[in-house]
Every structure is written in structure tokens, then in C-alpha cells.
Amino acid sequence: VSRPFEAGERILLFDAKGRRYLVQLAEGGEFHTHSGPVRHDDLLGREEGLLVRSTRGARYTAVRPTLAEVVLKMPRGAQVIYPKDLGPILILADVFPGARVFESGLGSGAMSMALLRAGADVVGYELRPDFAARARNNVAAFLGATALEHYHVDVRDAYDGIAETGFDRMILDLPEPWRLIKAAEGALRPGGILVSYLPTIGQVSTLRDTLDRSAFGLAETIEVLQRSWHVEGQSVRPDHRMVAHTGFLTSARLLGAADDPKA
Ligand SMILES: C[S@@+](CC[C@H](N)C(=O)[O-])C[C@H]1O[C@@H](n2cnc3c(N)ncnc32)[C@H](O)[C@@H]1O
């Protein structure tokens, strides 16, 4: 759906070298570069793909950023889950439009944005009020204020328990998710899926031990490696650098329905 750029929205400017800049448009605003400012008024009311010049002639192309671009450029406090893991988490958790999802912690809201964009209704617990506010701001800036109708943020300690029940999915980015497994058994519906993101394998081991002693089954742990390639004429090879490690993804399914005596 094509629509012109409006004041207040965040757009992406990229230069001839592919460097990207996230810019919030304002009437009369300026984006400052080493070759003079780009005037926001040259962008407002225009369509995506527009080429603009700074006052001293540098060229920038303007588009709306993708979710992945916003996540890598938006204001953050806590470490975000990278786009390479956000996509697989949505599939591992089998998130669907209308799914009731419990999420904790929220950090800068990257995972929340991916969940809401996939059509989920999210209840999020976050310990720090400043992070909770940032997550809400980032969600509203990217998805619009109406997305907040599906984003119910509580500032509270998730380890103290989960107040609601009947969740379809649970996404945890917490240092000690095993402390929440007992509460998860009560908060998820049978057949519900839990996905936990953890940076170190010792944490994964503790989580898997706890899952083994719980009503969860079908536990799996994976990591996602993404290697980009340099493609220029005959020089076609993997890039020299890559993000070699982010985190491990562990998924499990709440079973625990009563035994069928005829089975
Ligand atoms: C790494 S960040 C989450 C990043 C987030 N997944 C994202 O994609 O932007 C971890 C968050 O968990 C929060 N946190 C840590 N312990 C918590 C707890 N017991 N209850 C609720 N939130 C907690 C931290 O304040 C922090 O914001």
C-alpha cells in the first residue's frame, strides 16, 4: 500500500555506500550529514524510493524501514533479540493472528514488535519501568498507537508469578527462565508452546533439566547461524565477519492433559 511520508514517522535514509540512518520526520526538521543537511520538507508528502540530496549534493534514498532495520537502529537500553532469531522464534512458537502471548522481559521491545506484527495479543512483564516505557514507545513508533491496544505491559517481577491464565504462547528472554516453569504450567493452556532465548549453554542446561521435571514435553534447543556473503563481480565469498553468537532458542510444549484410561 503506497502512502506519502508524514511528519512523526521514522524513515530510513541510505547513502551510496548502503549506510543506513533512521530519521524521525518533522516539519522544518533537518538530518545532518558531513555534506550538509537533508531537509525533511523535501521528503514530507513524497513516496518511498525518493532520491534526495543534502544541501552540498550528497545523495540519499528514502524508504520506510523494515522491522529488522528498525530493531537494529531504534533506541535501546537492554540487548535486543536480533532479527535472525526473531523470525525463527515466531515459527518455533507458531505465533498466529489473535494468539494470546505472555512475554517477559520486554527490554527495548524488539520481540514485542515482531509478535504484534504477527497479529498476537501480548501481555508483557518487565522489571524496569524505564524499559517498559521504552518498549511501548518503540512499539507505538513502528506499529502506530493502535498497536498498544494489543500490548498490555505490566511493570513487575515475572518470577513472582503470572496473574493471568489461558495463554497460547510464552516467550521468555530472562536470565533464569527455569524459575518461571511452574507458573508457566498454570498460565499456558495445554498444547501451548514456550520459547526461551538464552545466551549461554549453562543456562540452557538448567532450563532443560527443569523442563524434564515438568509437564512440558517435546523440548528442543537450536541456535541459528547466519552468514552473509560479499558479492561483487568475480569476488563472491562469505563476508570476513559475522555475528557468530547471539543466543540459544529452546522450545517446549505444555502437555499434561489427563491420561486417557482407554489408551
Ligand atoms: C535482554 S532484555 C529483553 C530484550 C527483548 N527480548 C527485546 O527483544 O528487546 C531482558 C529484559 O528482562 C528484564 N528482566 C530481567 N529480570 C526480570 C524479571 N524477573 N521480571 C521481569 N523482567 C525482567 C530486564 O529488565 C530486561 O529488560
Short mmCIF file of C-alpha atoms and ligand atoms in Angstrom, two decimals:
data_model
loop_
_atom_site.label_atom_id
_atom_site.label_comp_id
_atom_site.label_asym_id
_atom_site.label_seq_id
_atom_site.Cartn_x
_atom_site.Cartn_y
_atom_site.Cartn_z
CA VAL A 1 0.00 0.00 0.00
CA SER A 2 1.59 3.21 -1.14
CA ARG A 3 1.21 6.32 1.01
CA PRO A 4 3.24 9.52 1.30
CA PHE A 5 5.69 10.21 4.12
CA GLU A 6 4.14 12.01 7.09
CA ALA A 7 5.53 14.09 9.93
CA GLY A 8 6.23 11.97 13.03
CA GLU A 9 7.09 8.73 11.24
CA ARG A 10 10.53 7.11 11.23
CA ILE A 11 12.01 6.62 7.79
CA LEU A 12 15.28 5.13 6.57
CA LEU A 13 17.79 7.10 4.52
CA PHE A 14 20.60 5.17 2.87
CA ASP A 15 23.60 6.58 1.06
CA ALA A 16 25.62 5.37 -1.94
CA LYS A 17 27.66 3.04 0.31
CA GLY A 18 24.49 1.44 1.72
CA ARG A 19 24.88 3.10 5.15
CA ARG A 20 21.51 3.41 6.82
CA TYR A 21 20.12 6.14 9.03
CA LEU A 22 16.81 6.07 10.90
CA VAL A 23 15.26 9.55 10.84
CA GLN A 24 12.07 10.80 12.52
CA LEU A 25 10.41 13.27 10.16
CA ALA A 26 9.28 16.68 11.43
CA GLU A 27 8.08 19.74 9.57
CA GLY A 28 11.04 22.10 9.23
CA GLY A 29 13.40 19.37 10.52
CA GLU A 30 16.88 18.57 9.19
CA PHE A 31 19.02 15.43 9.03
CA HIS A 32 22.65 16.47 9.43
CA THR A 33 25.36 14.85 7.31
CA HIS A 34 29.02 15.69 6.66
CA SER A 35 27.90 17.22 3.36
CA GLY A 36 25.22 19.46 4.76
CA PRO A 37 21.69 18.81 5.97
CA VAL A 38 18.88 16.96 4.21
CA ARG A 39 15.66 18.93 4.67
CA HIS A 40 12.73 16.91 5.99
CA ASP A 41 10.38 19.17 4.00
CA ASP A 42 11.92 17.68 0.81
CA LEU A 43 10.63 14.28 1.98
CA LEU A 44 7.25 15.06 3.55
CA GLY A 45 4.34 14.24 1.29
CA ARG A 46 6.56 12.23 -1.11
CA GLU A 47 6.54 8.49 -1.85
CA GLU A 48 9.07 5.79 -0.86
CA GLY A 49 12.10 5.31 -3.11
CA LEU A 50 12.65 9.04 -3.47
CA LEU A 51 16.20 10.27 -4.05
CA VAL A 52 17.06 13.43 -2.09
CA ARG A 53 20.20 15.49 -1.87
CA SER A 54 21.80 17.22 1.07
CA THR A 55 22.48 20.94 0.65
CA ARG A 56 26.03 20.11 -0.58
CA GLY A 57 24.93 17.40 -3.00
CA ALA A 58 25.24 14.02 -1.17
CA ARG A 59 22.55 11.60 -2.39
CA TYR A 60 20.25 9.65 -0.07
CA THR A 61 17.39 7.31 -0.91
CA ALA A 62 14.37 7.34 1.39
CA VAL A 63 12.28 4.26 2.22
CA ARG A 64 10.18 3.02 5.13
CA PRO A 65 12.32 0.77 7.31
CA THR A 66 11.57 -2.93 7.70
CA LEU A 67 11.05 -4.41 11.15
CA ALA A 68 14.62 -5.78 11.06
CA GLU A 69 16.06 -2.36 10.21
CA VAL A 70 14.10 -0.66 12.99
CA VAL A 71 15.21 -3.25 15.54
CA LEU A 72 18.88 -2.67 14.70
CA LYS A 73 18.59 1.13 14.71
CA MET A 74 15.94 2.01 17.32
CA PRO A 75 16.72 3.46 20.75
CA ARG A 76 17.64 0.61 23.07
CA GLY A 77 18.73 0.06 26.63
CA ALA A 78 18.82 -3.69 27.01
CA GLN A 79 20.25 -6.03 24.38
CA VAL A 80 17.63 -6.75 21.70
CA ILE A 81 16.92 -10.12 20.12
CA TYR A 82 18.44 -9.90 16.64
CA PRO A 83 16.28 -10.25 13.53
CA LYS A 84 18.00 -13.56 12.69
CA ASP A 85 16.47 -15.01 15.89
CA LEU A 86 13.16 -13.08 15.85
CA GLY A 87 11.95 -14.87 12.71
CA PRO A 88 12.78 -18.40 13.96
CA ILE A 89 11.19 -17.62 17.36
CA LEU A 90 7.91 -16.72 15.61
CA ILE A 91 7.99 -20.06 13.78
CA LEU A 92 9.17 -22.16 16.76
CA ALA A 93 6.39 -20.66 18.87
CA ASP A 94 3.97 -20.97 15.93
CA VAL A 95 2.60 -17.49 16.59
CA PHE A 96 -0.67 -16.82 14.77
CA PRO A 97 -3.03 -13.83 14.43
CA GLY A 98 -5.04 -13.48 17.63
CA ALA A 99 -2.69 -15.70 19.70
CA ARG A 100 -2.58 -14.73 23.39
CA VAL A 101 1.12 -14.43 24.16
CA PHE A 102 2.87 -13.92 27.50
CA GLU A 103 6.27 -12.22 27.13
CA SER A 104 8.99 -11.36 29.66
CA GLY A 105 11.28 -9.35 29.83
CA LEU A 106 10.50 -6.69 27.32
CA GLY A 107 13.82 -4.82 27.11
CA SER A 108 13.56 -2.45 24.17
CA GLY A 109 10.52 -4.19 22.69
CA ALA A 110 12.09 -5.87 19.64
CA MET A 111 10.43 -9.23 20.33
CA SER A 112 7.16 -7.47 21.18
CA MET A 113 7.20 -5.69 17.83
CA ALA A 114 7.66 -8.99 15.98
CA LEU A 115 4.84 -10.64 17.97
CA LEU A 116 2.42 -7.75 17.49
CA ARG A 117 3.25 -7.54 13.80
CA ALA A 118 2.38 -11.24 13.51
CA GLY A 119 -1.06 -10.42 14.94
CA ALA A 120 -0.60 -11.61 18.54
CA ASP A 121 -2.14 -10.06 21.62
CA VAL A 122 0.73 -9.61 24.08
CA VAL A 123 0.82 -9.44 27.88
CA GLY A 124 4.33 -8.37 28.87
CA TYR A 125 6.02 -8.30 32.29
CA GLU A 126 9.07 -6.06 32.63
CA LEU A 127 11.01 -5.38 35.82
CA ARG A 128 12.25 -1.91 34.92
CA PRO A 129 9.79 0.95 34.40
CA ASP A 130 12.18 2.77 32.03
CA PHE A 131 12.49 -0.31 29.78
CA ALA A 132 8.72 -0.87 29.87
CA ALA A 133 8.18 2.73 28.71
CA ARG A 134 10.81 2.41 26.00
CA ALA A 135 9.29 -0.84 24.73
CA ARG A 136 5.86 0.82 24.49
CA ASN A 137 7.35 3.86 22.72
CA ASN A 138 9.22 1.71 20.22
CA VAL A 139 6.09 -0.36 19.53
CA ALA A 140 3.96 2.77 19.00
CA ALA A 141 6.62 4.43 16.83
CA PHE A 142 6.80 1.47 14.47
CA LEU A 143 3.31 -0.03 14.53
CA GLY A 144 1.23 3.04 15.43
CA ALA A 145 -0.53 3.91 18.68
CA THR A 146 -3.38 1.48 17.94
CA ALA A 147 -0.92 -1.43 18.40
CA LEU A 148 -0.89 -0.54 22.12
CA GLU A 149 -4.47 -1.87 22.32
CA HIS A 150 -2.93 -5.33 21.90
CA TYR A 151 0.11 -4.70 24.12
CA HIS A 152 -0.59 -4.93 27.85
CA VAL A 153 2.58 -4.04 29.74
CA ASP A 154 2.95 -4.60 33.49
CA VAL A 155 5.95 -3.41 35.45
CA ARG A 156 6.55 -6.39 37.71
CA ASP A 157 8.90 -9.24 38.51
CA ALA A 158 7.95 -12.25 36.38
CA TYR A 159 9.50 -14.60 38.95
CA ASP A 160 6.75 -13.55 41.39
CA GLY A 161 4.21 -15.42 39.23
CA ILE A 162 1.85 -14.86 36.31
CA ALA A 163 -1.51 -13.34 37.17
CA GLU A 164 -3.45 -14.45 34.08
CA THR A 165 -4.12 -17.85 32.54
CA GLY A 166 -5.10 -19.32 29.17
CA PHE A 167 -2.09 -18.13 27.17
CA ASP A 168 -1.40 -19.84 23.84
CA ARG A 169 2.29 -18.99 23.79
CA MET A 170 5.03 -17.83 26.14
CA ILE A 171 8.25 -16.09 25.06
CA LEU A 172 10.93 -15.66 27.72
CA ASP A 173 14.07 -13.55 27.47
CA LEU A 174 15.03 -13.71 31.14
CA PRO A 175 18.29 -14.74 32.84
CA GLU A 176 16.67 -17.53 34.90
CA PRO A 177 13.61 -18.78 32.97
CA TRP A 178 13.57 -22.06 34.94
CA ARG A 179 12.18 -20.05 37.85
CA LEU A 180 9.03 -19.49 35.78
CA ILE A 181 8.32 -23.04 34.60
CA LYS A 182 5.98 -23.88 37.48
CA ALA A 183 4.00 -20.68 36.82
CA ALA A 184 4.07 -21.40 33.08
CA GLU A 185 2.36 -24.77 33.69
CA GLY A 186 -0.59 -22.88 35.15
CA ALA A 187 -0.59 -19.90 32.78
CA LEU A 188 -0.33 -21.70 29.42
CA ARG A 189 -3.18 -23.74 28.03
CA PRO A 190 -2.49 -27.45 27.32
CA GLY A 191 -0.74 -27.69 23.95
CA GLY A 192 0.67 -24.20 24.45
CA ILE A 193 4.26 -23.51 23.42
CA LEU A 194 7.06 -21.92 25.41
CA VAL A 195 10.17 -20.48 23.76
CA SER A 196 13.13 -19.26 25.77
CA TYR A 197 16.07 -17.23 24.44
CA LEU A 198 19.29 -17.73 26.42
CA PRO A 199 22.83 -16.51 25.71
CA THR A 200 24.82 -19.30 27.41
CA ILE A 201 24.64 -23.08 27.30
CA GLY A 202 24.86 -23.45 31.10
CA GLN A 203 21.56 -21.59 31.34
CA VAL A 204 20.11 -23.86 28.66
CA SER A 205 21.19 -26.92 30.62
CA THR A 206 19.46 -25.73 33.80
CA LEU A 207 16.32 -24.88 31.84
CA ARG A 208 16.24 -28.27 30.12
CA ASP A 209 16.68 -30.08 33.48
CA THR A 210 13.73 -28.14 34.86
CA LEU A 211 11.62 -28.82 31.77
CA ASP A 212 12.41 -32.55 32.09
CA ARG A 213 10.84 -32.50 35.56
CA SER A 214 7.74 -30.55 34.42
CA ALA A 215 4.53 -31.04 32.46
CA PHE A 216 6.33 -29.76 29.35
CA GLY A 217 7.48 -32.14 26.62
CA LEU A 218 8.93 -32.09 23.09
CA ALA A 219 11.77 -29.86 24.27
CA GLU A 220 14.30 -28.79 21.65
CA THR A 221 17.24 -26.40 21.62
CA ILE A 222 18.69 -24.83 18.50
CA GLU A 223 20.95 -21.99 17.52
CA VAL A 224 20.62 -20.01 14.31
CA LEU A 225 23.76 -19.10 12.37
CA GLN A 226 23.52 -16.50 9.65
CA ARG A 227 26.46 -15.87 7.33
CA SER A 228 26.26 -13.06 4.82
CA TRP A 229 28.17 -13.09 1.52
CA HIS A 230 30.22 -10.50 -0.27
CA VAL A 231 29.10 -10.40 -3.93
CA GLU A 232 30.99 -8.04 -6.23
CA GLY A 233 31.92 -9.09 -9.76
CA GLN A 234 34.11 -12.19 -9.52
CA SER A 235 34.69 -11.65 -5.82
CA VAL A 236 31.97 -13.88 -4.43
CA ARG A 237 32.70 -15.31 -0.99
CA PRO A 238 31.45 -15.31 2.59
CA ASP A 239 31.95 -11.99 4.38
CA HIS A 240 35.01 -11.93 6.60
CA ARG A 241 32.97 -11.08 9.66
CA MET A 242 29.77 -12.46 11.07
CA VAL A 243 27.73 -12.31 14.26
CA ALA A 244 28.91 -15.71 15.43
CA HIS A 245 26.81 -15.99 18.55
CA THR A 246 23.69 -14.40 19.93
CA GLY A 247 21.65 -16.94 21.87
CA PHE A 248 20.17 -20.42 22.04
CA LEU A 249 16.47 -20.98 21.39
CA THR A 250 14.73 -23.61 23.49
CA SER A 251 11.14 -24.57 22.76
CA ALA A 252 8.81 -26.92 24.64
CA ARG A 253 5.13 -27.78 24.62
CA LEU A 254 2.81 -27.98 27.59
CA LEU A 255 1.33 -31.49 27.65
CA GLY A 256 -0.06 -32.72 30.92
CA ALA A 257 -3.62 -33.46 29.80
CA ALA A 258 -5.25 -36.15 31.99
CA ASP A 259 -4.39 -39.77 30.99
CA ASP A 260 -6.97 -41.45 28.76
CA PRO A 261 -7.75 -44.77 30.51
CA LYS A 262 -8.59 -46.39 27.13
CA ALA A 263 -5.20 -45.52 25.64
C1 LIG B 1 17.65 -8.85 27.16
S1 LIG B 1 16.32 -7.90 27.70
C2 LIG B 1 14.96 -8.39 26.70
C3 LIG B 1 15.09 -7.90 25.27
C4 LIG B 1 13.84 -8.12 24.47
N1 LIG B 1 13.56 -9.53 24.32
C5 LIG B 1 13.94 -7.46 23.12
O1 LIG B 1 13.88 -8.18 22.10
O2 LIG B 1 14.09 -6.22 23.02
C6 LIG B 1 15.91 -8.66 29.23
C7 LIG B 1 14.87 -7.87 29.99
O3 LIG B 1 14.39 -8.66 31.04
C8 LIG B 1 14.10 -7.81 32.13
N2 LIG B 1 14.03 -8.66 33.33
C9 LIG B 1 15.06 -9.28 33.97
N3 LIG B 1 14.59 -9.99 35.01
C10 LIG B 1 13.24 -9.83 35.01
C11 LIG B 1 12.19 -10.31 35.85
N4 LIG B 1 12.46 -11.09 36.90
N5 LIG B 1 10.91 -9.96 35.57
C12 LIG B 1 10.64 -9.15 34.52
N6 LIG B 1 11.60 -8.66 33.69
C13 LIG B 1 12.88 -8.99 33.95
C14 LIG B 1 15.24 -6.82 32.11
O4 LIG B 1 14.92 -5.63 32.81
C15 LIG B 1 15.42 -6.60 30.61
O5 LIG B 1 14.64 -5.51 30.17
#
